Amino acid sequence: MKQTPSGGRRLSTRRVRALSRTTVAAAGLALVASALAPVTATAATVSPSAGAPAAGCRQPAPQQPGTSEPHTLASGGLSRTYQLHLPADYTPRRDWPVVLAFHGRGNTGAGTEEFSGLSNLPAIVAYPNGVVGTGDGDRQAWQGAPYAAAGVDDVAFTGDLIDELERTLCVDDRRVYATGKSNGAGFTGLLACRMSDRIAAVAPVAGAFYPATGENCRPSRPVPVIDFHGTGDVTIPYAGDAERGLPAIPDWTEAWADRNDCRARPRTRTIEPDITVIRYSGCDRRADVTHVAVTGGGHTWPGEDSYSGGGYATHTIEAHEVMWQFLRQYRTPRSVVR
């Protein structure tokens, strides 16, 4: 990745080209977008933000637009870190959506940026780093997993991070989204349960949904969810793992559909030989739930730009593009914004 004169990092050539990698990927996105069309058409009726501008609006950007740089934040008595990416056309004269991207166990925010393609989105993207947890090796992890660091409140850290972004950048506080992979994806489920007032929608990928990520889940409003998982994932099995308390992925998405009071029968469409979209619609406050199943997919990020995990990684779709088609339409209601 090239260094800029300011010390930031520009997107690699591989990542810049990710949006147009192949006609197959483009066709896959079009098909998934078509499958999600009823969702986005409905969600688009939500009114745009009209609240007071964030404190960071009209302030100079903390780094050069189009770059990624590490930052430090004090939270819970700890010095926490995150990688921050600003879109190339960032300006403090308009408010921007925010994507929070949580790495898997033992990975980093910078590593997730490398393979995910998320920094190609028209959004501010923050890649937080977890705290080293328990088990083999010094591996960073997130709250809710049995190997997470004891006593670390990552939910509070996420709130502190959002506050910091609002203080230093021009942020649309009604359009803050969370995604992640594996342990980080499981953590987005916990955020949906506990921070539905600040997180507009979530997009877990290959999620490790340990029991603690969903216990006593009482969100203040229905939370839209788009979930990605490979049916051949041997790390976090699609069919679940009772010994580790991991649910079958279809059961997890159905539980969110029940929580969001969606219609009983989901719509299922196989849009490519390895891509099946299962969509629950008619949900309370239009908070639809969608599951994208990758047939034979491993513990990987669909459309990965570099190694993201073991097993088959589809390039029929790009996860960052597909989730953005879903996420970008949703906002937290004005009544629940702080």
Short mmCIF file of N, CA, C and O in Angstrom, two decimals, residues 91-146:
data_model
loop_
_atom_site.label_atom_id
_atom_site.label_comp_id
_atom_site.label_asym_id
_atom_site.label_seq_id
_atom_site.Cartn_x
_atom_site.Cartn_y
_atom_site.Cartn_z
N THR A 91 -15.44 15.71 2.64
CA THR A 91 -15.44 17.13 2.94
C THR A 91 -16.27 17.34 4.19
O THR A 91 -17.31 16.69 4.37
N PRO A 92 -15.85 18.24 5.09
CA PRO A 92 -16.63 18.50 6.29
C PRO A 92 -17.85 19.37 6.04
O PRO A 92 -18.53 19.75 6.98
N ARG A 93 -18.15 19.65 4.79
CA ARG A 93 -19.31 20.48 4.46
C ARG A 93 -20.57 19.65 4.20
O ARG A 93 -21.61 20.19 3.85
N ARG A 94 -20.49 18.34 4.38
CA ARG A 94 -21.67 17.47 4.30
C ARG A 94 -21.47 16.35 5.30
O ARG A 94 -20.34 16.02 5.66
N ASP A 95 -22.58 15.80 5.77
CA ASP A 95 -22.43 14.71 6.74
C ASP A 95 -22.33 13.38 6.02
O ASP A 95 -22.94 13.15 4.98
N TRP A 96 -21.53 12.47 6.62
CA TRP A 96 -21.19 11.20 5.99
C TRP A 96 -21.68 10.03 6.82
O TRP A 96 -21.62 10.06 8.06
N PRO A 97 -22.10 8.95 6.14
CA PRO A 97 -22.38 7.72 6.88
C PRO A 97 -21.09 7.11 7.40
O PRO A 97 -20.00 7.40 6.90
N VAL A 98 -21.23 6.26 8.40
CA VAL A 98 -20.08 5.61 9.04
C VAL A 98 -20.28 4.11 9.04
O VAL A 98 -21.38 3.62 9.33
N VAL A 99 -19.22 3.38 8.69
CA VAL A 99 -19.21 1.92 8.80
C VAL A 99 -18.15 1.54 9.83
O VAL A 99 -16.99 1.93 9.69
N LEU A 100 -18.56 0.80 10.85
CA LEU A 100 -17.63 0.25 11.83
C LEU A 100 -17.37 -1.19 11.45
O LEU A 100 -18.31 -1.99 11.31
N ALA A 101 -16.11 -1.56 11.26
CA ALA A 101 -15.74 -2.90 10.78
C ALA A 101 -14.89 -3.60 11.84
O ALA A 101 -13.76 -3.17 12.12
N PHE A 102 -15.41 -4.69 12.41
CA PHE A 102 -14.76 -5.38 13.52
C PHE A 102 -14.06 -6.65 13.02
O PHE A 102 -14.69 -7.51 12.39
N HIS A 103 -12.77 -6.76 13.30
CA HIS A 103 -11.96 -7.87 12.81
C HIS A 103 -12.32 -9.18 13.51
O HIS A 103 -12.98 -9.21 14.55
N GLY A 104 -11.86 -10.29 12.94
CA GLY A 104 -12.01 -11.59 13.56
C GLY A 104 -10.94 -11.81 14.62
O GLY A 104 -9.97 -11.04 14.73
N ARG A 105 -11.09 -12.88 15.39
CA ARG A 105 -10.14 -13.18 16.46
C ARG A 105 -8.72 -13.32 15.89
O ARG A 105 -8.49 -14.04 14.92
N GLY A 106 -7.79 -12.60 16.48
CA GLY A 106 -6.40 -12.69 16.07
C GLY A 106 -6.05 -11.84 14.87
O GLY A 106 -4.88 -11.76 14.49
N ASN A 107 -7.03 -11.18 14.26
CA ASN A 107 -6.75 -10.29 13.14
C ASN A 107 -6.63 -8.87 13.67
O ASN A 107 -6.59 -8.64 14.88
N THR A 108 -6.60 -7.90 12.77
CA THR A 108 -6.51 -6.49 13.14
C THR A 108 -7.44 -5.68 12.26
O THR A 108 -7.94 -6.16 11.23
N GLY A 109 -7.65 -4.44 12.67
CA GLY A 109 -8.43 -3.55 11.83
C GLY A 109 -7.77 -3.34 10.47
O GLY A 109 -8.44 -3.37 9.43
N ALA A 110 -6.45 -3.14 10.47
CA ALA A 110 -5.74 -2.95 9.20
C ALA A 110 -5.84 -4.18 8.32
O ALA A 110 -5.97 -4.08 7.10
N GLY A 111 -5.76 -5.36 8.93
CA GLY A 111 -5.88 -6.60 8.16
C GLY A 111 -7.25 -6.74 7.53
O GLY A 111 -7.39 -7.19 6.39
N THR A 112 -8.29 -6.35 8.26
CA THR A 112 -9.65 -6.41 7.73
C THR A 112 -9.82 -5.42 6.59
O THR A 112 -10.50 -5.71 5.59
N GLU A 113 -9.20 -4.26 6.70
CA GLU A 113 -9.27 -3.30 5.60
C GLU A 113 -8.66 -3.89 4.33
O GLU A 113 -9.18 -3.70 3.23
N GLU A 114 -7.58 -4.64 4.48
CA GLU A 114 -6.89 -5.19 3.32
C GLU A 114 -7.77 -6.13 2.49
O GLU A 114 -7.77 -6.08 1.27
N PHE A 115 -8.50 -7.03 3.17
CA PHE A 115 -9.22 -8.04 2.40
C PHE A 115 -10.68 -7.69 2.10
O PHE A 115 -11.29 -8.28 1.21
N SER A 116 -11.26 -6.73 2.83
CA SER A 116 -12.71 -6.55 2.78
C SER A 116 -13.23 -5.67 1.66
O SER A 116 -14.39 -5.80 1.26
N GLY A 117 -12.42 -4.73 1.18
CA GLY A 117 -12.91 -3.79 0.18
C GLY A 117 -13.79 -2.70 0.76
O GLY A 117 -14.31 -1.86 0.01
N LEU A 118 -13.97 -2.66 2.07
CA LEU A 118 -14.89 -1.69 2.68
C LEU A 118 -14.45 -0.25 2.46
O LEU A 118 -15.28 0.66 2.42
N SER A 119 -13.16 -0.01 2.31
CA SER A 119 -12.68 1.35 2.12
C SER A 119 -13.00 1.90 0.73
O SER A 119 -12.70 3.06 0.44
N ASN A 120 -13.61 1.08 -0.12
CA ASN A 120 -14.10 1.57 -1.40
C ASN A 120 -15.48 2.21 -1.27
O ASN A 120 -15.97 2.81 -2.24
N LEU A 121 -16.12 2.06 -0.12
CA LEU A 121 -17.48 2.58 0.04
C LEU A 121 -17.49 4.10 0.18
O LEU A 121 -16.53 4.69 0.66
N PRO A 122 -18.60 4.74 -0.19
CA PRO A 122 -18.72 6.19 -0.01
C PRO A 122 -19.10 6.52 1.43
O PRO A 122 -20.17 7.07 1.72
N ALA A 123 -18.23 6.17 2.34
CA ALA A 123 -18.50 6.31 3.77
C ALA A 123 -17.19 6.44 4.52
O ALA A 123 -16.13 6.03 4.04
N ILE A 124 -17.26 7.02 5.71
CA ILE A 124 -16.16 6.95 6.66
C ILE A 124 -16.14 5.53 7.21
O ILE A 124 -17.17 4.99 7.60
N VAL A 125 -14.97 4.89 7.22
CA VAL A 125 -14.87 3.52 7.72
C VAL A 125 -13.85 3.49 8.85
O VAL A 125 -12.71 3.91 8.68
N ALA A 126 -14.29 2.99 10.01
CA ALA A 126 -13.40 2.82 11.16
C ALA A 126 -13.21 1.33 11.41
O ALA A 126 -14.19 0.58 11.46
N TYR A 127 -11.96 0.92 11.57
CA TYR A 127 -11.61 -0.47 11.81
C TYR A 127 -11.00 -0.58 13.22
O TYR A 127 -9.79 -0.45 13.39
N PRO A 128 -11.81 -0.80 14.25
CA PRO A 128 -11.28 -0.86 15.61
C PRO A 128 -10.46 -2.12 15.84
O PRO A 128 -10.61 -3.13 15.15
N ASN A 129 -9.61 -2.06 16.86
CA ASN A 129 -8.82 -3.22 17.29
C ASN A 129 -9.30 -3.70 18.65
O ASN A 129 -9.52 -2.89 19.57
N GLY A 130 -9.46 -5.01 18.78
CA GLY A 130 -9.87 -5.59 20.04
C GLY A 130 -8.71 -5.67 21.02
O GLY A 130 -7.57 -5.29 20.72
N VAL A 131 -9.00 -6.20 22.21
CA VAL A 131 -8.00 -6.39 23.26
C VAL A 131 -7.62 -7.87 23.27
O VAL A 131 -8.47 -8.74 23.05
N VAL A 132 -6.34 -8.16 23.52
CA VAL A 132 -5.88 -9.55 23.55
C VAL A 132 -6.66 -10.32 24.61
O VAL A 132 -6.77 -9.91 25.77
N GLY A 133 -7.23 -11.45 24.17
CA GLY A 133 -8.06 -12.25 25.05
C GLY A 133 -7.33 -13.47 25.57
O GLY A 133 -6.10 -13.49 25.69
N THR A 134 -8.08 -14.51 25.89
CA THR A 134 -7.54 -15.73 26.46
C THR A 134 -7.35 -16.79 25.38
O THR A 134 -7.74 -16.61 24.24
N GLY A 135 -6.75 -17.90 25.75
CA GLY A 135 -6.54 -18.98 24.80
C GLY A 135 -5.16 -18.93 24.18
O GLY A 135 -4.28 -18.19 24.62
N ASP A 136 -4.98 -19.73 23.12
CA ASP A 136 -3.67 -19.84 22.49
C ASP A 136 -3.25 -18.55 21.82
O ASP A 136 -4.01 -17.95 21.06
N GLY A 137 -2.02 -18.12 22.10
CA GLY A 137 -1.45 -16.97 21.41
C GLY A 137 -2.02 -15.65 21.93
O GLY A 137 -3.01 -15.60 22.65
N ASP A 138 -1.37 -14.57 21.55
CA ASP A 138 -1.82 -13.23 21.91
C ASP A 138 -2.76 -12.74 20.81
O ASP A 138 -2.34 -12.01 19.91
N ARG A 139 -4.01 -13.13 20.91
CA ARG A 139 -4.96 -12.84 19.85
C ARG A 139 -6.03 -11.86 20.32
O ARG A 139 -6.70 -12.09 21.32
N GLN A 140 -6.18 -10.79 19.58
CA GLN A 140 -7.19 -9.78 19.89
C GLN A 140 -8.58 -10.36 19.64
O GLN A 140 -8.80 -11.09 18.68
N ALA A 141 -9.51 -9.99 20.51
CA ALA A 141 -10.87 -10.54 20.40
C ALA A 141 -11.88 -9.50 20.88
O ALA A 141 -11.52 -8.43 21.39
N TRP A 142 -13.16 -9.86 20.71
CA TRP A 142 -14.25 -8.96 21.04
C TRP A 142 -15.18 -9.57 22.08
O TRP A 142 -15.35 -10.78 22.15
N GLN A 143 -15.81 -8.71 22.83
CA GLN A 143 -16.76 -9.06 23.88
C GLN A 143 -17.85 -10.00 23.34
O GLN A 143 -18.31 -9.87 22.21
N GLY A 144 -18.24 -10.94 24.19
CA GLY A 144 -19.30 -11.87 23.82
C GLY A 144 -18.80 -13.26 23.50
O GLY A 144 -19.56 -14.23 23.57
N ALA A 145 -17.51 -13.38 23.16
CA ALA A 145 -16.90 -14.68 22.89
C ALA A 145 -16.29 -15.23 24.16
O ALA A 145 -15.84 -14.47 25.03
N PRO A 146 -16.22 -16.56 24.31
CA PRO A 146 -15.65 -17.14 25.53
C PRO A 146 -14.17 -16.84 25.72
O PRO A 146 -13.66 -16.96 26.84
#
